[in-house]
Short mmCIF file of C-alpha atoms in Angstrom, two decimals:
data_model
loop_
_atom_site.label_atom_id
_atom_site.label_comp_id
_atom_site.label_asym_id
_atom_site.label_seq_id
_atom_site.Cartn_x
_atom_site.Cartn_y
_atom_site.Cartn_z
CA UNK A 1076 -7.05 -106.16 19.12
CA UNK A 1077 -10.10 -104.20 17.60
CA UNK A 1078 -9.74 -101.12 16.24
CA UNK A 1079 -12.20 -99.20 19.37
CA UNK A 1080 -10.14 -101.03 22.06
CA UNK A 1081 -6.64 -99.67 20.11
CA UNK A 1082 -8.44 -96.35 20.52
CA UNK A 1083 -9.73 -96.30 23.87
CA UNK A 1084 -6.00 -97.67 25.25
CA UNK A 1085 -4.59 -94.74 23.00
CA UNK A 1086 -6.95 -91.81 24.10
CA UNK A 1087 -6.54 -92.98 27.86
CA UNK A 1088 -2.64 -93.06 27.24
CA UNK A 1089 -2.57 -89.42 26.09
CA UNK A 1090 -4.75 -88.05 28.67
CA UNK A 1091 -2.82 -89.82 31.12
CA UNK A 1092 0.13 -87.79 29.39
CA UNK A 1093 -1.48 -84.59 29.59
CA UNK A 1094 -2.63 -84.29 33.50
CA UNK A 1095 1.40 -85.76 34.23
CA UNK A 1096 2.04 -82.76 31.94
CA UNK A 1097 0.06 -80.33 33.31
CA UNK A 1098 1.15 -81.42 36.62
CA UNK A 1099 4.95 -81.29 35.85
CA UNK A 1100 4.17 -77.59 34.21
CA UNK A 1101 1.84 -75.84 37.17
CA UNK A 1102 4.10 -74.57 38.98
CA UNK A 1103 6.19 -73.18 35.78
CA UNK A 1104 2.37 -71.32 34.93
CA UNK A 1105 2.12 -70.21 38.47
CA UNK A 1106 5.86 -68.70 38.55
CA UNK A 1107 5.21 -67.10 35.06
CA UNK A 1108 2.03 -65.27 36.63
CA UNK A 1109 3.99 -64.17 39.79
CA UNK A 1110 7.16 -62.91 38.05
CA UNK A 1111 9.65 -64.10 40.86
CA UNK A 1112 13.03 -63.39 40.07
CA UNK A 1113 11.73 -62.47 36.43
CA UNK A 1114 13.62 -60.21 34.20
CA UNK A 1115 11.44 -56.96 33.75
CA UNK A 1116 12.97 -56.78 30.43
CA UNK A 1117 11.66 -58.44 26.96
CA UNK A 1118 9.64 -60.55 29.14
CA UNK A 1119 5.77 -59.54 28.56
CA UNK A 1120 4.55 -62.12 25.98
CA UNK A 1121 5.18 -64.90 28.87
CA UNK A 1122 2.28 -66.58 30.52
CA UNK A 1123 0.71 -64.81 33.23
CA UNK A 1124 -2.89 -66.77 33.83
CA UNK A 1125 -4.71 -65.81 36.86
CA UNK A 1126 -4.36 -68.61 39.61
CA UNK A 1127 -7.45 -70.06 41.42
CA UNK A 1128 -7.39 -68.55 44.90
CA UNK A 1129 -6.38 -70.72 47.75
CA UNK A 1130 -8.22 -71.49 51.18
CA UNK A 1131 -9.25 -69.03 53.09
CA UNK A 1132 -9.18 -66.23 50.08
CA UNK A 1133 -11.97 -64.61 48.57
CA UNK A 1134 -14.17 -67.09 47.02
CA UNK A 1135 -15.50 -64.62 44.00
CA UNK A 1136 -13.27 -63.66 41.83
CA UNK A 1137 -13.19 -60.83 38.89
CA UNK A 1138 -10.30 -61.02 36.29
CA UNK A 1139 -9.32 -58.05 34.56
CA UNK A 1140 -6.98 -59.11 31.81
CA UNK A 1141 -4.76 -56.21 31.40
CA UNK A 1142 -1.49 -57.95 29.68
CA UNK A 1143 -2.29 -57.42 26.01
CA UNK A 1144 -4.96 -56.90 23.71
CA UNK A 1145 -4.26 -59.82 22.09
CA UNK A 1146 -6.38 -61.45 24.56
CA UNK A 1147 -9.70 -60.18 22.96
CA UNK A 1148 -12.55 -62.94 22.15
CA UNK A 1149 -15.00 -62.70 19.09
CA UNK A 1150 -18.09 -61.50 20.19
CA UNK A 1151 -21.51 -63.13 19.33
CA UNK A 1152 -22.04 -61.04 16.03
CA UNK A 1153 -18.30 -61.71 14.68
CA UNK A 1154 -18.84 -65.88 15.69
CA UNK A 1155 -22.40 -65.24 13.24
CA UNK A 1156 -21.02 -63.42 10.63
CA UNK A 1157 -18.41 -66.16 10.60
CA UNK A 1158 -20.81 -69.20 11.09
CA UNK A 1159 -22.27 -67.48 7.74
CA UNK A 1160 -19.45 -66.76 5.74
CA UNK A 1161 -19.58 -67.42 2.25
CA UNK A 1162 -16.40 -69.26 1.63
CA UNK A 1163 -14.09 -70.97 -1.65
CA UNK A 1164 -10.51 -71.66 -2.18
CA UNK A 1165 -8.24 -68.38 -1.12
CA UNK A 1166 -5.18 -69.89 -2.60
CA UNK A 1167 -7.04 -70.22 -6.08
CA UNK A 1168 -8.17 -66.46 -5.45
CA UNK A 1169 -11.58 -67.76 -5.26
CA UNK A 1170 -12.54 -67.14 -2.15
CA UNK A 1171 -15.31 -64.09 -2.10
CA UNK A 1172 -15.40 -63.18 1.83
CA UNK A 1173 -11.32 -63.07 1.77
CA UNK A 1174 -11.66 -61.06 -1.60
CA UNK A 1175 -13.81 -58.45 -0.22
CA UNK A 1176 -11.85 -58.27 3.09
CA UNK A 1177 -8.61 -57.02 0.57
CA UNK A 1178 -10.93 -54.72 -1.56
CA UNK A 1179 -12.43 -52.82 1.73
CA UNK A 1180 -8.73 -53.16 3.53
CA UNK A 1181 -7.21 -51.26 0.25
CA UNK A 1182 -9.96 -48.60 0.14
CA UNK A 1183 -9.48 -47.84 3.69
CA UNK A 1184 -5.91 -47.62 3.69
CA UNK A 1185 -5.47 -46.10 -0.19
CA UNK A 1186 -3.32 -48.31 -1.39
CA UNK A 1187 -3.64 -50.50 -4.49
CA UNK A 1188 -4.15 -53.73 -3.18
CA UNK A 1189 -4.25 -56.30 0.10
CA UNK A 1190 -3.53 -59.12 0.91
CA UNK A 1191 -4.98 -61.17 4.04
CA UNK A 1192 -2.17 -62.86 5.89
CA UNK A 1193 -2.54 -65.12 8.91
CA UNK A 1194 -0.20 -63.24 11.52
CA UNK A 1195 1.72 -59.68 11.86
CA UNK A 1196 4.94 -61.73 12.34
CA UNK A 1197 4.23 -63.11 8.79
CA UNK A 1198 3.04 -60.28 7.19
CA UNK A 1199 6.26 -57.98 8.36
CA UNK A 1200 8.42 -61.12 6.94
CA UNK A 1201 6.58 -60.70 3.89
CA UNK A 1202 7.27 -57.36 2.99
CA UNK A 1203 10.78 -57.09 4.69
CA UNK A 1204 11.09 -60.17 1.48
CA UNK A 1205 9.67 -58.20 -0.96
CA UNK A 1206 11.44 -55.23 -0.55
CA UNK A 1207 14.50 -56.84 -0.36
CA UNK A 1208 14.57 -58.82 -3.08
CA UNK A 1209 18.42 -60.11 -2.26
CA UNK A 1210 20.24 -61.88 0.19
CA UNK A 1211 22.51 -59.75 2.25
CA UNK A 1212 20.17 -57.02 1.66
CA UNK A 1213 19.73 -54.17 4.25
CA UNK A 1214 16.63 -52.71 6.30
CA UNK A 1215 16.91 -50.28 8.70
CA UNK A 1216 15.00 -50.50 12.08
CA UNK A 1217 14.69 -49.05 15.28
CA UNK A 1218 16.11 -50.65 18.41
CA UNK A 1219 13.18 -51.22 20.25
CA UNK A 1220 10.99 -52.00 17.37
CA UNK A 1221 8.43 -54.99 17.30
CA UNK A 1222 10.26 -56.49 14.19
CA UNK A 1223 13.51 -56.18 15.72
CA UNK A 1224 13.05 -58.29 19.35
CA UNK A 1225 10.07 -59.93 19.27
CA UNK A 1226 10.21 -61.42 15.76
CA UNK A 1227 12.56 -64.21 16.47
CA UNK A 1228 15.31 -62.31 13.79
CA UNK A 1229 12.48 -63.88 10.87
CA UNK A 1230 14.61 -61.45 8.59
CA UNK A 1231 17.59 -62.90 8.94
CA UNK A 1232 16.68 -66.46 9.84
CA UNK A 1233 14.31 -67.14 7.05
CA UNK A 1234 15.25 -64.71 4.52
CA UNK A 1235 18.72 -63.61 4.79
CA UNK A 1236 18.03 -59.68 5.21
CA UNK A 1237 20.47 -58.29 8.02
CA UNK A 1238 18.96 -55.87 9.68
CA UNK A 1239 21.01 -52.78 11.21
CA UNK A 1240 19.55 -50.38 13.85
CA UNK A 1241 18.25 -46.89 14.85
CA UNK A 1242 17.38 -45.95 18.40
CA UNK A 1243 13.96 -45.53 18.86
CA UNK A 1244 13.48 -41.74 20.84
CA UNK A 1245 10.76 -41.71 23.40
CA UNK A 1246 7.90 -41.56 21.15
CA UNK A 1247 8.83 -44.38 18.54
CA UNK A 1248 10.28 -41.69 16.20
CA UNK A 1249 14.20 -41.65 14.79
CA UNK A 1250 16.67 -38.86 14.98
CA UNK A 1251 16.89 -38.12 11.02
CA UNK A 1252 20.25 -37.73 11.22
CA UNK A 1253 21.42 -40.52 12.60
CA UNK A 1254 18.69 -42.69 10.37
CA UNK A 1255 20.91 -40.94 7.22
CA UNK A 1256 23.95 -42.03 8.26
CA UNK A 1257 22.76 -45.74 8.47
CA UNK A 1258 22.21 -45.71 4.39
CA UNK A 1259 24.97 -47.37 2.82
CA UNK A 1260 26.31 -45.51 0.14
CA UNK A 1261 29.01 -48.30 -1.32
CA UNK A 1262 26.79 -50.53 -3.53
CA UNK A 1263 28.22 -52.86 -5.60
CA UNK A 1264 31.49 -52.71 -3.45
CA UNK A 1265 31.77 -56.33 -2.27
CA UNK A 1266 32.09 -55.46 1.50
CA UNK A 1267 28.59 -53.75 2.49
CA UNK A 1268 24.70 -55.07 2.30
CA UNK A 1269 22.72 -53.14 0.25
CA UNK A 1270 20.34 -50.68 1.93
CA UNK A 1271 16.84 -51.52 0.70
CA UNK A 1272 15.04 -50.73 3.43
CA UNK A 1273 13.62 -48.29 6.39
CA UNK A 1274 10.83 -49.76 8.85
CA UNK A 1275 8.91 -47.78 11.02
CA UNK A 1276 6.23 -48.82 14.24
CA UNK A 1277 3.13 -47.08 14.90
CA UNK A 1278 2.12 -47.21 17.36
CA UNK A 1279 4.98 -47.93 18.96
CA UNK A 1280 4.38 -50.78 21.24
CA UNK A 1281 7.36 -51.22 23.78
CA UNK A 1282 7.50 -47.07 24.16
CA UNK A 1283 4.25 -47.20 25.55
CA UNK A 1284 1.45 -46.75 22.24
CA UNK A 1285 3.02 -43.72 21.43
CA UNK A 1286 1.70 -42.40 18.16
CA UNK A 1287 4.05 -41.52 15.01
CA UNK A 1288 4.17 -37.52 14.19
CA UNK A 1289 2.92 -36.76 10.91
CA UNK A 1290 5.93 -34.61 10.21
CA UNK A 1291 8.41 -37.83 11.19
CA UNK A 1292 6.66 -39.93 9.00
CA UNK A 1293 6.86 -37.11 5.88
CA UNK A 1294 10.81 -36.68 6.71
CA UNK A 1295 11.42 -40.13 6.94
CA UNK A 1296 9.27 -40.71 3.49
CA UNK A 1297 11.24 -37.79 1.89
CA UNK A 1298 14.87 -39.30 3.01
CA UNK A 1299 13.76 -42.53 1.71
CA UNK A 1300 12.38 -41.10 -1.89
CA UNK A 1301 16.33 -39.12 -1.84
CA UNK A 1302 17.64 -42.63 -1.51
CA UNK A 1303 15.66 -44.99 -3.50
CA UNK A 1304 14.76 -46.72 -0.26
CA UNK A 1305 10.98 -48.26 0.42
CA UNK A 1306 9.46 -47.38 3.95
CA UNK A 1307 7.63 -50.10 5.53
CA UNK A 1308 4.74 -49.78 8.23
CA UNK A 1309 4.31 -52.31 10.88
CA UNK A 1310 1.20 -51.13 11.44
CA UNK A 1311 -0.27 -53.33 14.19
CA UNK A 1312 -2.19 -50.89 15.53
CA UNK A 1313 -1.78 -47.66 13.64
CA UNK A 1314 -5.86 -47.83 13.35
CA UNK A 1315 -5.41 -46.72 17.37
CA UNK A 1316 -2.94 -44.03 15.91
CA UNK A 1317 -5.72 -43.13 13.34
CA UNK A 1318 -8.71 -42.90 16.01
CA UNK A 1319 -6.22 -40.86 18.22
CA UNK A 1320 -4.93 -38.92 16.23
CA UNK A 1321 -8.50 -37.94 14.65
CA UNK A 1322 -7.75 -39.16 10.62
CA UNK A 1323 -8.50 -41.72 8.43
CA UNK A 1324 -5.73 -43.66 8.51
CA UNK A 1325 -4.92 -43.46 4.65
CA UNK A 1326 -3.50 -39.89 6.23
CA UNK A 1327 -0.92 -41.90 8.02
CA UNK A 1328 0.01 -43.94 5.55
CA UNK A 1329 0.37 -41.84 2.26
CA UNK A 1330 3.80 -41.65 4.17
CA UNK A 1331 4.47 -45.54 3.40
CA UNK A 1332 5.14 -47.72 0.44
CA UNK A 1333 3.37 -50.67 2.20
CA UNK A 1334 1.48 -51.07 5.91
CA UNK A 1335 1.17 -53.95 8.00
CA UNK A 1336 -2.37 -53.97 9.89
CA UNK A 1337 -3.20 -56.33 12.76
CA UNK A 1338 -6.69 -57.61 12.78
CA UNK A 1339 -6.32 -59.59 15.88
CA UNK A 1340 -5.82 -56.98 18.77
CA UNK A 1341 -8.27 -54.42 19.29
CA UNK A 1342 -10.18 -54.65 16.61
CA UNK A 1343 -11.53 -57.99 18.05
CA UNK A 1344 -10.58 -60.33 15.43
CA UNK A 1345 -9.58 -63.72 16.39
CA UNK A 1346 -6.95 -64.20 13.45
CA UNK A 1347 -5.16 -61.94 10.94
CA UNK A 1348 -3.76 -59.42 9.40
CA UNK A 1349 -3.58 -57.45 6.28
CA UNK A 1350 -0.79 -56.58 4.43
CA UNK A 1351 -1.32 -53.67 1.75
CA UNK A 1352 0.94 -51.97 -1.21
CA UNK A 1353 1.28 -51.60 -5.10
CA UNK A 1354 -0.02 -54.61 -6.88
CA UNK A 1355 3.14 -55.89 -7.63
CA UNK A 1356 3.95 -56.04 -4.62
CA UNK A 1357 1.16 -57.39 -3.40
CA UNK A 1358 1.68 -60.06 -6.33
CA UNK A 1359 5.07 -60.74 -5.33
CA UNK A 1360 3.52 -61.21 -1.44
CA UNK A 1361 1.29 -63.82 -2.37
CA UNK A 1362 3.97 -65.86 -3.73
CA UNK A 1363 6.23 -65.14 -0.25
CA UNK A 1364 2.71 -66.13 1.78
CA UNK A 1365 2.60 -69.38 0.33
CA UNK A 1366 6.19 -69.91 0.52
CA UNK A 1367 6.51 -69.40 4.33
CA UNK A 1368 3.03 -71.38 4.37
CA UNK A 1369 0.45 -68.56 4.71
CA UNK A 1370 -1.69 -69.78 2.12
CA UNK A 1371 -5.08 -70.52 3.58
CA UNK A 1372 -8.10 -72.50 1.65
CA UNK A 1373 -11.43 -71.58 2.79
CA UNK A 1374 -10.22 -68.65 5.06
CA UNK A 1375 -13.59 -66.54 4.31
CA UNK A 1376 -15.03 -67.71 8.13
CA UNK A 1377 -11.90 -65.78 9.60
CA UNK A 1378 -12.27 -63.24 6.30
CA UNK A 1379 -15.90 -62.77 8.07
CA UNK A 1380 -14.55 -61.67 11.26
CA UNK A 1381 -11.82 -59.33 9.78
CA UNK A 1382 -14.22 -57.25 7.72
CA UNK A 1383 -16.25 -56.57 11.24
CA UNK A 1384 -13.10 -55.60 12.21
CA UNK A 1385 -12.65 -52.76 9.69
CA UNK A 1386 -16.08 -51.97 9.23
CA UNK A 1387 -17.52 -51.94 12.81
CA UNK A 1388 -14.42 -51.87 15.62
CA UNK A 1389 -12.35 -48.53 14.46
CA UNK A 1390 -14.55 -46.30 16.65
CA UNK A 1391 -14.21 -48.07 19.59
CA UNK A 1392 -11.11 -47.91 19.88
CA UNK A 1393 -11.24 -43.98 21.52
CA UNK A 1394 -13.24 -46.15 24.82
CA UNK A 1395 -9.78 -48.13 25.09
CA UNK A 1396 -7.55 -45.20 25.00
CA UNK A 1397 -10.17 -43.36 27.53
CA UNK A 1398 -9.84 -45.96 30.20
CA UNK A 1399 -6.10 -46.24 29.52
CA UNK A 1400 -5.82 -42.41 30.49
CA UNK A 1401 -8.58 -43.14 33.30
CA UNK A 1402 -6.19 -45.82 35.38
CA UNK A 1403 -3.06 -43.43 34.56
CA UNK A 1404 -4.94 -40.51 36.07
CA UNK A 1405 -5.60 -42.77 39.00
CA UNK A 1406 -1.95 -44.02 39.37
CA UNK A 1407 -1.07 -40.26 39.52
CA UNK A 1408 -3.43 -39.88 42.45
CA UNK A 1409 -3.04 -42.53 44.53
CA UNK A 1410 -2.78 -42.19 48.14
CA UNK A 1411 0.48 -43.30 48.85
CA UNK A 1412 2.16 -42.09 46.08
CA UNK A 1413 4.18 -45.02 44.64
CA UNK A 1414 3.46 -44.61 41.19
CA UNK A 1415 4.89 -42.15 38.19
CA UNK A 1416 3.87 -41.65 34.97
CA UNK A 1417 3.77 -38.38 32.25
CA UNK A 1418 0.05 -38.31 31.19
CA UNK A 1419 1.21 -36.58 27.75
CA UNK A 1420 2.88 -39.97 26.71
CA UNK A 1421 -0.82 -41.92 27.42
CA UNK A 1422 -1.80 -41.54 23.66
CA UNK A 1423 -3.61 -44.88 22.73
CA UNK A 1424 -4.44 -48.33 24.86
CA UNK A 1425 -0.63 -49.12 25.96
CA UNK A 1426 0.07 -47.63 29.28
CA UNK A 1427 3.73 -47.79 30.87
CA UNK A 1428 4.48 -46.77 34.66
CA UNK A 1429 7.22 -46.64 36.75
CA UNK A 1430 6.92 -47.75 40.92
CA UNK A 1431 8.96 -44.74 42.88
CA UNK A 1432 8.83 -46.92 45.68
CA UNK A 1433 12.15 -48.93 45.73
CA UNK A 1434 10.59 -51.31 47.77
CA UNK A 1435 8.37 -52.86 45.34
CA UNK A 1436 9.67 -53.83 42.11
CA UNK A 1437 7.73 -54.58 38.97
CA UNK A 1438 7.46 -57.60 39.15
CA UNK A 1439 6.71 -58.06 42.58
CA UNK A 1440 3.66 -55.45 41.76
CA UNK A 1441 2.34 -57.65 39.23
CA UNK A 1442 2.49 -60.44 41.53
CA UNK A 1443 0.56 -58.70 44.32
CA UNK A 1444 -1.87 -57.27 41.66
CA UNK A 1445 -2.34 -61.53 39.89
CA UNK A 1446 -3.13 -62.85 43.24
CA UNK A 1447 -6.35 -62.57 45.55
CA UNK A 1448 -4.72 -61.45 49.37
CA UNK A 1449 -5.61 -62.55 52.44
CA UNK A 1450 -8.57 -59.86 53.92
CA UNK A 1451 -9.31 -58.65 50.19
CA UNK A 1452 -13.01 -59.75 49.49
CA UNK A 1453 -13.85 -58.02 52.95
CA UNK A 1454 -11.93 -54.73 51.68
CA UNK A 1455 -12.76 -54.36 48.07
CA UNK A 1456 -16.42 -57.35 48.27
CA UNK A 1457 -15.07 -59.50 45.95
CA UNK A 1458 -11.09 -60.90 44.55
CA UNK A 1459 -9.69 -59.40 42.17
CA UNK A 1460 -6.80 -60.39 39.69
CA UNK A 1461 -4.96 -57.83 37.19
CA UNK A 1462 -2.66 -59.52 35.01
CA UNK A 1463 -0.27 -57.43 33.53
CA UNK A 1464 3.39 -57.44 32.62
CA UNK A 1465 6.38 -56.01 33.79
CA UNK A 1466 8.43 -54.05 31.00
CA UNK A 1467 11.48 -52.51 29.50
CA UNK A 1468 13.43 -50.20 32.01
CA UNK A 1469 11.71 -50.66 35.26
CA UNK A 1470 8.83 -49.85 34.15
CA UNK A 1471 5.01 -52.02 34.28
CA UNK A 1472 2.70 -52.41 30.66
CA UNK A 1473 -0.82 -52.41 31.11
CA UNK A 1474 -2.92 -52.74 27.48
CA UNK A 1475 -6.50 -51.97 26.93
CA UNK A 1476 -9.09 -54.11 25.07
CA UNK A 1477 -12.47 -54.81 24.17
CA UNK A 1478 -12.55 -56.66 26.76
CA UNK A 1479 -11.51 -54.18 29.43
CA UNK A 1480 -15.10 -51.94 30.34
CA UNK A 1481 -15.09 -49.12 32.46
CA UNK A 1482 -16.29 -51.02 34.94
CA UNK A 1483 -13.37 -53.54 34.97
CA UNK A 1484 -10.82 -50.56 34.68
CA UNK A 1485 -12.45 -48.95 38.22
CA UNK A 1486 -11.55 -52.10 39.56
CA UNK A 1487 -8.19 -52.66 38.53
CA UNK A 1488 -7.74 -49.03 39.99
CA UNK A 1489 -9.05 -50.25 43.42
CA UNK A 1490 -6.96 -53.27 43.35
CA UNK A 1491 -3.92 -51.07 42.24
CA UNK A 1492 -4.71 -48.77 45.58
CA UNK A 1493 -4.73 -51.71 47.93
CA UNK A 1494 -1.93 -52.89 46.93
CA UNK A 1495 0.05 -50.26 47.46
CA UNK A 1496 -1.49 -49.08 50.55
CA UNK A 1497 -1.17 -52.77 51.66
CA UNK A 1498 2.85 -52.74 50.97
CA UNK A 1499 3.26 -49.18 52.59
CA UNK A 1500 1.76 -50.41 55.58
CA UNK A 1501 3.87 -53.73 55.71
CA UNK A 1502 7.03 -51.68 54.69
CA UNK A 1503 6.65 -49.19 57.65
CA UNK A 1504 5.75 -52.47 59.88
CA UNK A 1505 9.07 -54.21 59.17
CA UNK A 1506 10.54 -50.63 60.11
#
């Protein structure tokens, strides 16, 4: 057999494989994006793709992507300034675009140095490692923190740090007290962990965006400094704190030993994040990087992107948190009223809501709002799918983006008012 025909029988297998595949896992995808008998709970990073609409249903269709921005695309001046990128070996530390990515990430955040890291799952495992240097170390987190649930227990798993928890108060903060009497005190007694380490969110994604208070973050500092324990940032999107909050964010994070900083979600960036501390930490975090296989060769194309990122996407941020407050305003005022939410907890892009009406669960909501209805292109001119997620405590998570424009938000508000109007008047129907 010839080497093209051995080729041809392969390729044709494994495409073969992958429509049976896709088959098999349709209706799985189209489940996942109508929530049925979904737990509202810890369940927002599964898929939820917009389905086609079926016959009969409106045949133009706008999606307005609403479940996270993690869902952001590089524009056509990040994909040139990538295309251009002047590249070398990152792991050798020769690699200029990924060098001056770390210098400008350092200088904005005043801290000594960076490092570029591929995700915010790796760069929190990285420092959590650094900091505590020990197996059967200790960190301190809060309950509902990003590290804690949705980090697949990294700590633990891969670097034998257990992890014991604060409950996170309605706006991401700790009550000081009760983040005191989680030190351990009984180092080198045998029985206890060693406490090493306090890690704080901001914003704080599963409470909604909420933004850290200044005066938290010097208490919490000031406990840690009392204790000889190192506070950690996961930072994801504490530039959104930053813009909202009106400061550069080297105000925030004077507060910190070392900062975690997403690249990847509103600032536009299709990979990375950057980590950022004292240089010997930072030393100690390349070694950790290229331990957990983080080290990257000619990473200066995504470098390209990142530095954008910094340089060029901070302001924009505000137009994400101003359409975030737009759709809550709208919730507040729609005609029926099915919908709750307290406007002074809509500080950033992250907006959580409750449904009043008992009738229509979360998930059900985010069913009605994913699909395109029978009558809806005559009612609204055109289909429209919102995808977003249902959340913690009853409530629904809708995230803003780059790629979310005030035009898109207007029309998730008009799908948001037909549904409900639509459900009122089947509700009182059935009656």
């Amino acid at each position: 057999m010839s080497l093209k025909t051995f080729s041809c029988r392969v390729l044709c297998k494994l495409v073969n494989h992958e429509v049976v595949a896709s088959k098999k896992t349709l209706s799985a995808r189209d489940a996942a994006a109508g929530f049925p008998g979904r737990s509202s709970a810890r369940g927002y990073y599964n898929s939820g793709k917009a389905s086609q609409p079926g016959p009969g249903k409106a045949a133009h269709v706008r999606v307005v992507d609403l479940r996270s921005d993690t869902v952001t695309k590089p524009g056509p001046s990040m994909r040139q300034a990538m295309a251009a990128a002047e590249v070398g070996d990152d792991v050798m530390r020769e690699d200029p675009s990924v060098n001056e990515l770390q210098e400008i990430a350092a200088e904005m955040f005043q801290m000594e140095a960076a490092l570029f890291v591929p995700t915010g799952t790796m760069s929190n495992l990285i420092a959590v490692m650094v900091h505590c240097r020990e197996r059967g170390d200790e960190m301190i987190v809060g309950n509902l923190s990003h590290l804690h649930i949705y980090e697949q227990g990294g700590s633990a798993q891969l670097a034998g740090v257990h992890a014991t928890t604060v409950d996170n108060l309605p706006d991401g903060s700790f009550d000081l007290e009760q983040l005191e009497s989680k030190i351990r005190h009984g180092y080198p007694d045998p029985h206890y962990p060693r406490s090493r380490l306090i890690c704080v969110e901001n914003t704080h994604n599963i409470q909604g965006g909420r933004v850290l208070p200044l005066t938290f973050l010097q208490e919490v500092r000031a406990l840690a400094d009392r204790y000889g324990l190192s506070v950690h940032m996961d930072g994801a999107r504490v530039m959104n704190a930053a813009v909202a909050m009106g400061l550069p964010p080297s105000t925030i994070l004077q507060h910190t030993h070392t900062v975690s900083v997403c690249l990847s979600k509103g600032l536009g960036s299709p990979v990375g994040t950057m980590l950022a501390g004292p240089k010997d930490f930072i030393t100690r975090a390349v070694r950790c990087r290229k331990a957990l296989g983080g080290g990257m060769r000619q990473a200066g194309i995504l470098a390209a992107a990142g530095k954008l990122s910094l340089l060029e996407m901070v302001g924009r941020l505000e137009e994400d948190h101003h359409n975030a407050k737009i759709f809550a305003q709208a919730l507040l005022e729609c005609d029926p009223a099915v919908f709750t939410v307290d406007m002074a907890t809509v500080e950033t892009n992250i907006l959580r809501f409750r449904i009043q009406e008992p009738t229509l669960s979360p998930s059900e909501f985010c069913a009605r709002m994913a699909e395109v209805g029978e009558g809806e292109e005559a009612a609204l001119g055109q289909g429209i799918q919102v995808l977003m997620y249902p959340h913690f405590s009853n409530t629904v998570r809708a995230v803003w983006h780059l790629g979310i424009s005030p035009e898109d938000t207007q029309l998730a508000i008009q799908k948001m008012q037909l549904v409900a109007s639509q459900h009122i008047k089947e509700k009182v129907g059935a009656q």
